[in-house]
């Protein structure tokens, strides 16, 4: 497991909704794992009272063109 030291800054966006800015090692994480603009990320925390670790799961965008190309390669 690779660890990336990141900083989080919470606030509100123009609509008053909660937003979070991730900085620091985030660029290294994205570069190392091929994360692209538009990819979705899910963040989770296990045992938040006993840990300062946050887990990230990246969901790459898969559009029809990407799906078709991948299907052709797999055949």
mmCIF file of C-alpha atoms in Angstrom:
data_model
loop_
_atom_site.group_PDB
_atom_site.id
_atom_site.type_symbol
_atom_site.label_atom_id
_atom_site.label_comp_id
_atom_site.label_asym_id
_atom_site.label_seq_id
_atom_site.Cartn_x
_atom_site.Cartn_y
_atom_site.Cartn_z
ATOM 1 C CA UNK A 1 0.000 0.000 0.000
ATOM 2 C CA UNK A 2 1.350 3.386 -0.984
ATOM 3 C CA UNK A 3 0.677 6.369 1.251
ATOM 4 C CA UNK A 4 0.397 9.967 0.075
ATOM 5 C CA UNK A 5 0.455 12.784 2.620
ATOM 6 C CA UNK A 6 -2.348 15.169 1.703
ATOM 7 C CA UNK A 7 -3.952 18.216 3.264
ATOM 8 C CA UNK A 8 -7.700 18.823 3.408
ATOM 9 C CA UNK A 9 -9.474 22.171 3.548
ATOM 10 C CA UNK A 10 -13.248 22.239 4.023
ATOM 11 C CA UNK A 11 -15.590 25.086 3.153
ATOM 12 C CA UNK A 12 -18.780 25.975 1.301
ATOM 13 C CA UNK A 13 -19.173 26.534 -2.420
ATOM 14 C CA UNK A 14 -21.242 29.281 -4.083
ATOM 15 C CA UNK A 15 -24.430 27.246 -3.501
ATOM 16 C CA UNK A 16 -23.669 26.757 0.184
ATOM 17 C CA UNK A 17 -22.816 23.085 -0.237
ATOM 18 C CA UNK A 18 -19.890 21.475 1.559
ATOM 19 C CA UNK A 19 -16.739 21.309 -0.551
ATOM 20 C CA UNK A 20 -13.276 19.978 0.150
ATOM 21 C CA UNK A 21 -9.917 20.920 -1.357
ATOM 22 C CA UNK A 22 -7.299 18.160 -1.343
ATOM 23 C CA UNK A 23 -3.681 19.243 -1.817
ATOM 24 C CA UNK A 24 -0.175 18.021 -1.106
ATOM 25 C CA UNK A 25 0.415 14.434 -2.218
ATOM 26 C CA UNK A 26 -2.800 14.391 -4.270
ATOM 27 C CA UNK A 27 -0.874 15.266 -7.448
ATOM 28 C CA UNK A 28 1.509 12.352 -6.842
ATOM 29 C CA UNK A 29 -1.426 9.989 -6.267
ATOM 30 C CA UNK A 30 -3.128 11.111 -9.492
ATOM 31 C CA UNK A 31 0.069 10.878 -11.543
ATOM 32 C CA UNK A 32 1.032 7.457 -10.178
ATOM 33 C CA UNK A 33 -2.381 5.907 -10.753
ATOM 34 C CA UNK A 34 -3.442 7.581 -14.002
ATOM 35 C CA UNK A 35 -6.272 9.610 -12.463
ATOM 36 C CA UNK A 36 -7.675 12.060 -15.008
ATOM 37 C CA UNK A 37 -9.861 15.141 -14.753
ATOM 38 C CA UNK A 38 -13.460 13.981 -14.616
ATOM 39 C CA UNK A 39 -12.708 10.696 -12.836
ATOM 40 C CA UNK A 40 -14.830 10.244 -9.719
ATOM 41 C CA UNK A 41 -13.263 9.601 -6.336
ATOM 42 C CA UNK A 42 -14.840 8.094 -3.238
ATOM 43 C CA UNK A 43 -13.260 8.865 0.115
ATOM 44 C CA UNK A 44 -13.800 6.796 3.242
ATOM 45 C CA UNK A 45 -12.454 6.806 6.769
ATOM 46 C CA UNK A 46 -12.247 3.721 8.964
ATOM 47 C CA UNK A 47 -12.137 4.237 12.720
ATOM 48 C CA UNK A 48 -11.954 8.024 12.417
ATOM 49 C CA UNK A 49 -11.365 8.438 16.157
ATOM 50 C CA UNK A 50 -8.221 6.277 16.146
ATOM 51 C CA UNK A 51 -6.645 7.044 12.778
ATOM 52 C CA UNK A 52 -5.708 9.879 10.470
ATOM 53 C CA UNK A 53 -5.965 7.673 7.370
ATOM 54 C CA UNK A 54 -8.417 8.297 4.554
ATOM 55 C CA UNK A 55 -8.998 5.703 1.839
ATOM 56 C CA UNK A 56 -9.559 6.693 -1.789
ATOM 57 C CA UNK A 57 -11.261 4.679 -4.520
ATOM 58 C CA UNK A 58 -11.062 6.098 -8.064
ATOM 59 C CA UNK A 59 -13.793 5.443 -10.621
ATOM 60 C CA UNK A 60 -12.496 6.295 -14.125
ATOM 61 C CA UNK A 61 -14.962 7.651 -16.639
ATOM 62 C CA UNK A 62 -16.023 4.980 -19.097
ATOM 63 C CA UNK A 63 -17.866 6.394 -22.064
ATOM 64 C CA UNK A 64 -19.300 4.444 -24.985
ATOM 65 C CA UNK A 65 -16.165 4.891 -27.124
ATOM 66 C CA UNK A 66 -13.898 3.603 -24.339
ATOM 67 C CA UNK A 67 -16.255 0.678 -23.667
ATOM 68 C CA UNK A 68 -16.360 -0.310 -27.342
ATOM 69 C CA UNK A 69 -12.574 -0.139 -27.710
ATOM 70 C CA UNK A 70 -12.114 -2.243 -24.585
ATOM 71 C CA UNK A 71 -14.689 -4.781 -25.771
ATOM 72 C CA UNK A 72 -12.950 -5.161 -29.132
ATOM 73 C CA UNK A 73 -9.568 -5.712 -27.458
ATOM 74 C CA UNK A 74 -11.005 -8.361 -25.125
ATOM 75 C CA UNK A 75 -12.536 -10.382 -28.007
#
